[in-house]
Amino acid sequence: MQRICVIGGSRYFGRLLVERLQAAGHQVTVINRGSVRPPAGVEHLVADRDDEGALTAALGSRTFDVVVDQVCYTPVQAAVAARVFAGRTRRYVMTSTIEVYDPATAALPAVPSGVPVPEESVDPAVWRVATDLPWHDDAYLEAHYAEGKRQAEAVLAQAGGFAFASVRSAHVLGGGAREFTGRLAHHAGRVSRGEEIAVHEKALPTVFIPYEELADLLLWAATAADFTGPVNACSDGPLDVYDLVELVAAQAGRKALHRIVPAGEEASPFSVDRHYAMSNARAKALGFAFSHTSDWLRDAVAEALALSAAPTA
């Protein structure tokens, strides 16, 4: 049994992670702002992670074997966590994102198209941090999501108060209504209604992961592995938006309709005109076994189609 603290953990794969940690016999503490209670038997601490004094007071004298941070988006949040949890935990795992590799958001090393992007393309140990940027402004943060994640990783990697690992997640799918971003449901709904999907003419492949598998990988990273630094999390089998929409259309019994958009114009959430599909080789070498998208995507699409067909209140 280990003492595990989860920051966030209120919904989707974060909630599932908490449930699986508890089922595995670990002593789990969840920290959030109190809007959603964790499962029965899980300790619940109410605090705003941005308020260093409140977070410190809520923790009291507690210490943990591992902290899993599900909701760290900025270097300012990371700096608060680094100070508060230094000396309280031996290991800190942060949930990050494929978006850190988006070449449109930073000057990154060029990776040939078709070559899966490795973790070393963004090294948090040397990434420059600027905490004086307007990270508290919601509009700024939304526009700089990828850089916020890169700098948050960098702060925690360079803090030195604990062993640090980050899990860079691919696009997460599955779960029907639990998938709160609604990206797959967007495609399912438009296909079902005979509406066009906006796509780039030469859309490139991207990578995906089912929410259950991401919860399993976070569980593994927190309790069964001791790696440090970033690890990419994606199923085998990249897909482009055309492949995805064709699968949705086939299951819906409809014809896929596309509308080509110029470069720079808003397109489908999964239409990618820049190469940054990740490699999962490091996680495999460390011992994690990934599924193939063909193992689970049909079920995820079926859930999204059922949700799009459900009557609305």
PDB file of N, CA, C and O in Angstrom, residues 183-198 245 248-249 252 254-257 259 268-269 304-305 308:
ATOM      1  N   ARG A 183     -15.197  16.062 -28.264  1.00  0.00           N
ATOM      2  CA  ARG A 183     -14.611  16.100 -29.603  1.00  0.00           C
ATOM      3  C   ARG A 183     -15.094  14.941 -30.484  1.00  0.00           C
ATOM      4  O   ARG A 183     -15.443  15.147 -31.649  1.00  0.00           O
ATOM      5  N   LEU A 184     -15.102  13.730 -29.939  1.00  0.00           N
ATOM      6  CA  LEU A 184     -15.605  12.610 -30.738  1.00  0.00           C
ATOM      7  C   LEU A 184     -17.113  12.732 -30.937  1.00  0.00           C
ATOM      8  O   LEU A 184     -17.636  12.427 -32.016  1.00  0.00           O
ATOM      9  N   ALA A 185     -17.822  13.194 -29.917  1.00  0.00           N
ATOM     10  CA  ALA A 185     -19.269  13.406 -30.045  1.00  0.00           C
ATOM     11  C   ALA A 185     -19.571  14.447 -31.121  1.00  0.00           C
ATOM     12  O   ALA A 185     -20.588  14.352 -31.827  1.00  0.00           O
ATOM     13  N   HIS A 186     -18.712  15.448 -31.257  1.00  0.00           N
ATOM     14  CA  HIS A 186     -18.866  16.454 -32.319  1.00  0.00           C
ATOM     15  C   HIS A 186     -18.884  15.782 -33.682  1.00  0.00           C
ATOM     16  O   HIS A 186     -19.764  16.051 -34.519  1.00  0.00           O
ATOM     17  N   HIS A 187     -17.932  14.887 -33.918  1.00  0.00           N
ATOM     18  CA  HIS A 187     -17.875  14.194 -35.203  1.00  0.00           C
ATOM     19  C   HIS A 187     -19.072  13.265 -35.378  1.00  0.00           C
ATOM     20  O   HIS A 187     -19.669  13.207 -36.457  1.00  0.00           O
ATOM     21  N   ALA A 188     -19.413  12.539 -34.323  1.00  0.00           N
ATOM     22  CA  ALA A 188     -20.541  11.613 -34.404  1.00  0.00           C
ATOM     23  C   ALA A 188     -21.834  12.350 -34.721  1.00  0.00           C
ATOM     24  O   ALA A 188     -22.640  11.909 -35.552  1.00  0.00           O
ATOM     25  N   GLY A 189     -22.046  13.489 -34.061  1.00  0.00           N
ATOM     26  CA  GLY A 189     -23.256  14.248 -34.279  1.00  0.00           C
ATOM     27  C   GLY A 189     -23.340  14.800 -35.694  1.00  0.00           C
ATOM     28  O   GLY A 189     -24.388  14.720 -36.350  1.00  0.00           O
ATOM     29  N   ARG A 190     -22.244  15.346 -36.190  1.00  0.00           N
ATOM     30  CA  ARG A 190     -22.264  15.932 -37.531  1.00  0.00           C
ATOM     31  C   ARG A 190     -22.463  14.856 -38.599  1.00  0.00           C
ATOM     32  O   ARG A 190     -23.229  15.045 -39.554  1.00  0.00           O
ATOM     33  N   VAL A 191     -21.793  13.736 -38.446  1.00  0.00           N
ATOM     34  CA  VAL A 191     -21.971  12.646 -39.408  1.00  0.00           C
ATOM     35  C   VAL A 191     -23.408  12.135 -39.374  1.00  0.00           C
ATOM     36  O   VAL A 191     -24.038  11.926 -40.417  1.00  0.00           O
ATOM     37  N   SER A 192     -23.957  11.959 -38.184  1.00  0.00           N
ATOM     38  CA  SER A 192     -25.320  11.443 -38.041  1.00  0.00           C
ATOM     39  C   SER A 192     -26.346  12.381 -38.667  1.00  0.00           C
ATOM     40  O   SER A 192     -27.373  11.929 -39.190  1.00  0.00           O
ATOM     41  N   ARG A 193     -26.071  13.685 -38.615  1.00  0.00           N
ATOM     42  CA  ARG A 193     -27.003  14.672 -39.171  1.00  0.00           C
ATOM     43  C   ARG A 193     -26.737  14.988 -40.643  1.00  0.00           C
ATOM     44  O   ARG A 193     -27.391  15.827 -41.240  1.00  0.00           O
ATOM     45  N   GLY A 194     -25.749  14.300 -41.227  1.00  0.00           N
ATOM     46  CA  GLY A 194     -25.418  14.538 -42.623  1.00  0.00           C
ATOM     47  C   GLY A 194     -24.711  15.855 -42.855  1.00  0.00           C
ATOM     48  O   GLY A 194     -24.786  16.413 -43.954  1.00  0.00           O
ATOM     49  N   GLU A 195     -23.999  16.350 -41.835  1.00  0.00           N
ATOM     50  CA  GLU A 195     -23.299  17.628 -41.935  1.00  0.00           C
ATOM     51  C   GLU A 195     -21.830  17.407 -42.274  1.00  0.00           C
ATOM     52  O   GLU A 195     -21.243  16.371 -41.963  1.00  0.00           O
ATOM     53  N   GLU A 196     -21.230  18.408 -42.898  1.00  0.00           N
ATOM     54  CA  GLU A 196     -19.829  18.307 -43.300  1.00  0.00           C
ATOM     55  C   GLU A 196     -18.892  18.420 -42.104  1.00  0.00           C
ATOM     56  O   GLU A 196     -19.196  19.103 -41.119  1.00  0.00           O
ATOM     57  N   ILE A 197     -17.754  17.764 -42.225  1.00  0.00           N
ATOM     58  CA  ILE A 197     -16.665  17.911 -41.264  1.00  0.00           C
ATOM     59  C   ILE A 197     -15.593  18.778 -41.920  1.00  0.00           C
ATOM     60  O   ILE A 197     -15.135  18.484 -43.033  1.00  0.00           O
ATOM     61  N   ALA A 198     -15.198  19.850 -41.258  1.00  0.00           N
ATOM     62  CA  ALA A 198     -14.161  20.741 -41.789  1.00  0.00           C
ATOM     63  C   ALA A 198     -12.792  20.099 -41.593  1.00  0.00           C
ATOM     64  O   ALA A 198     -12.419  19.752 -40.467  1.00  0.00           O
ATOM     65  N   VAL A 245     -13.229   9.823 -39.444  1.00  0.00           N
ATOM     66  CA  VAL A 245     -14.584  10.159 -39.888  1.00  0.00           C
ATOM     67  C   VAL A 245     -15.192   9.020 -40.707  1.00  0.00           C
ATOM     68  O   VAL A 245     -16.391   8.739 -40.595  1.00  0.00           O
ATOM     69  N   VAL A 248     -16.511   6.544 -38.238  1.00  0.00           N
ATOM     70  CA  VAL A 248     -17.763   7.040 -37.659  1.00  0.00           C
ATOM     71  C   VAL A 248     -18.911   6.866 -38.652  1.00  0.00           C
ATOM     72  O   VAL A 248     -19.999   6.390 -38.303  1.00  0.00           O
ATOM     73  N   ALA A 249     -18.672   7.248 -39.904  1.00  0.00           N
ATOM     74  CA  ALA A 249     -19.712   7.166 -40.917  1.00  0.00           C
ATOM     75  C   ALA A 249     -20.148   5.723 -41.163  1.00  0.00           C
ATOM     76  O   ALA A 249     -21.348   5.434 -41.303  1.00  0.00           O
ATOM     77  N   ALA A 252     -22.306   4.631 -38.391  1.00  0.00           N
ATOM     78  CA  ALA A 252     -23.579   5.355 -38.378  1.00  0.00           C
ATOM     79  C   ALA A 252     -24.445   5.002 -39.577  1.00  0.00           C
ATOM     80  O   ALA A 252     -25.625   5.387 -39.628  1.00  0.00           O
ATOM     81  N   ARG A 254     -23.930   6.181 -42.571  1.00  0.00           N
ATOM     82  CA  ARG A 254     -24.049   7.427 -43.332  1.00  0.00           C
ATOM     83  C   ARG A 254     -22.833   7.593 -44.239  1.00  0.00           C
ATOM     84  O   ARG A 254     -21.836   6.868 -44.122  1.00  0.00           O
ATOM     85  N   LYS A 255     -22.910   8.576 -45.109  1.00  0.00           N
ATOM     86  CA  LYS A 255     -21.780   8.920 -45.962  1.00  0.00           C
ATOM     87  C   LYS A 255     -20.999  10.053 -45.311  1.00  0.00           C
ATOM     88  O   LYS A 255     -21.595  11.028 -44.836  1.00  0.00           O
ATOM     89  N   ALA A 256     -19.682   9.924 -45.278  1.00  0.00           N
ATOM     90  CA  ALA A 256     -18.854  10.987 -44.713  1.00  0.00           C
ATOM     91  C   ALA A 256     -18.792  12.164 -45.677  1.00  0.00           C
ATOM     92  O   ALA A 256     -18.539  11.997 -46.866  1.00  0.00           O
ATOM     93  N   LEU A 257     -19.050  13.357 -45.158  1.00  0.00           N
ATOM     94  CA  LEU A 257     -18.999  14.577 -45.954  1.00  0.00           C
ATOM     95  C   LEU A 257     -17.902  15.483 -45.399  1.00  0.00           C
ATOM     96  O   LEU A 257     -17.834  15.719 -44.180  1.00  0.00           O
ATOM     97  N   ARG A 259     -15.506  19.197 -45.809  1.00  0.00           N
ATOM     98  CA  ARG A 259     -15.336  20.531 -46.381  1.00  0.00           C
ATOM     99  C   ARG A 259     -13.886  20.925 -46.172  1.00  0.00           C
ATOM    100  O   ARG A 259     -13.399  20.986 -45.035  1.00  0.00           O
ATOM    101  N   SER A 268     -11.699  20.602 -38.002  1.00  0.00           N
ATOM    102  CA  SER A 268     -12.045  19.583 -37.014  1.00  0.00           C
ATOM    103  C   SER A 268     -10.982  19.502 -35.923  1.00  0.00           C
ATOM    104  O   SER A 268      -9.797  19.719 -36.189  1.00  0.00           O
ATOM    105  N   PRO A 269     -11.383  19.167 -34.682  1.00  0.00           N
ATOM    106  CA  PRO A 269     -10.391  19.029 -33.607  1.00  0.00           C
ATOM    107  C   PRO A 269      -9.286  18.027 -33.915  1.00  0.00           C
ATOM    108  O   PRO A 269      -8.205  18.118 -33.350  1.00  0.00           O
ATOM    109  N   ALA A 304     -20.146   7.380 -28.651  1.00  0.00           N
ATOM    110  CA  ALA A 304     -20.381   8.750 -29.111  1.00  0.00           C
ATOM    111  C   ALA A 304     -21.625   8.842 -29.979  1.00  0.00           C
ATOM    112  O   ALA A 304     -22.385   9.807 -29.890  1.00  0.00           O
ATOM    113  N   LEU A 305     -21.854   7.843 -30.819  1.00  0.00           N
ATOM    114  CA  LEU A 305     -23.051   7.832 -31.653  1.00  0.00           C
ATOM    115  C   LEU A 305     -24.309   7.697 -30.798  1.00  0.00           C
ATOM    116  O   LEU A 305     -25.324   8.355 -31.056  1.00  0.00           O
ATOM    117  N   SER A 308     -24.974  11.043 -29.278  1.00  0.00           N
ATOM    118  CA  SER A 308     -25.503  12.037 -30.229  1.00  0.00           C
ATOM    119  C   SER A 308     -26.958  11.749 -30.578  1.00  0.00           C
ATOM    120  O   SER A 308     -27.708  12.663 -30.951  1.00  0.00           O
TER     121      SER A 308
END
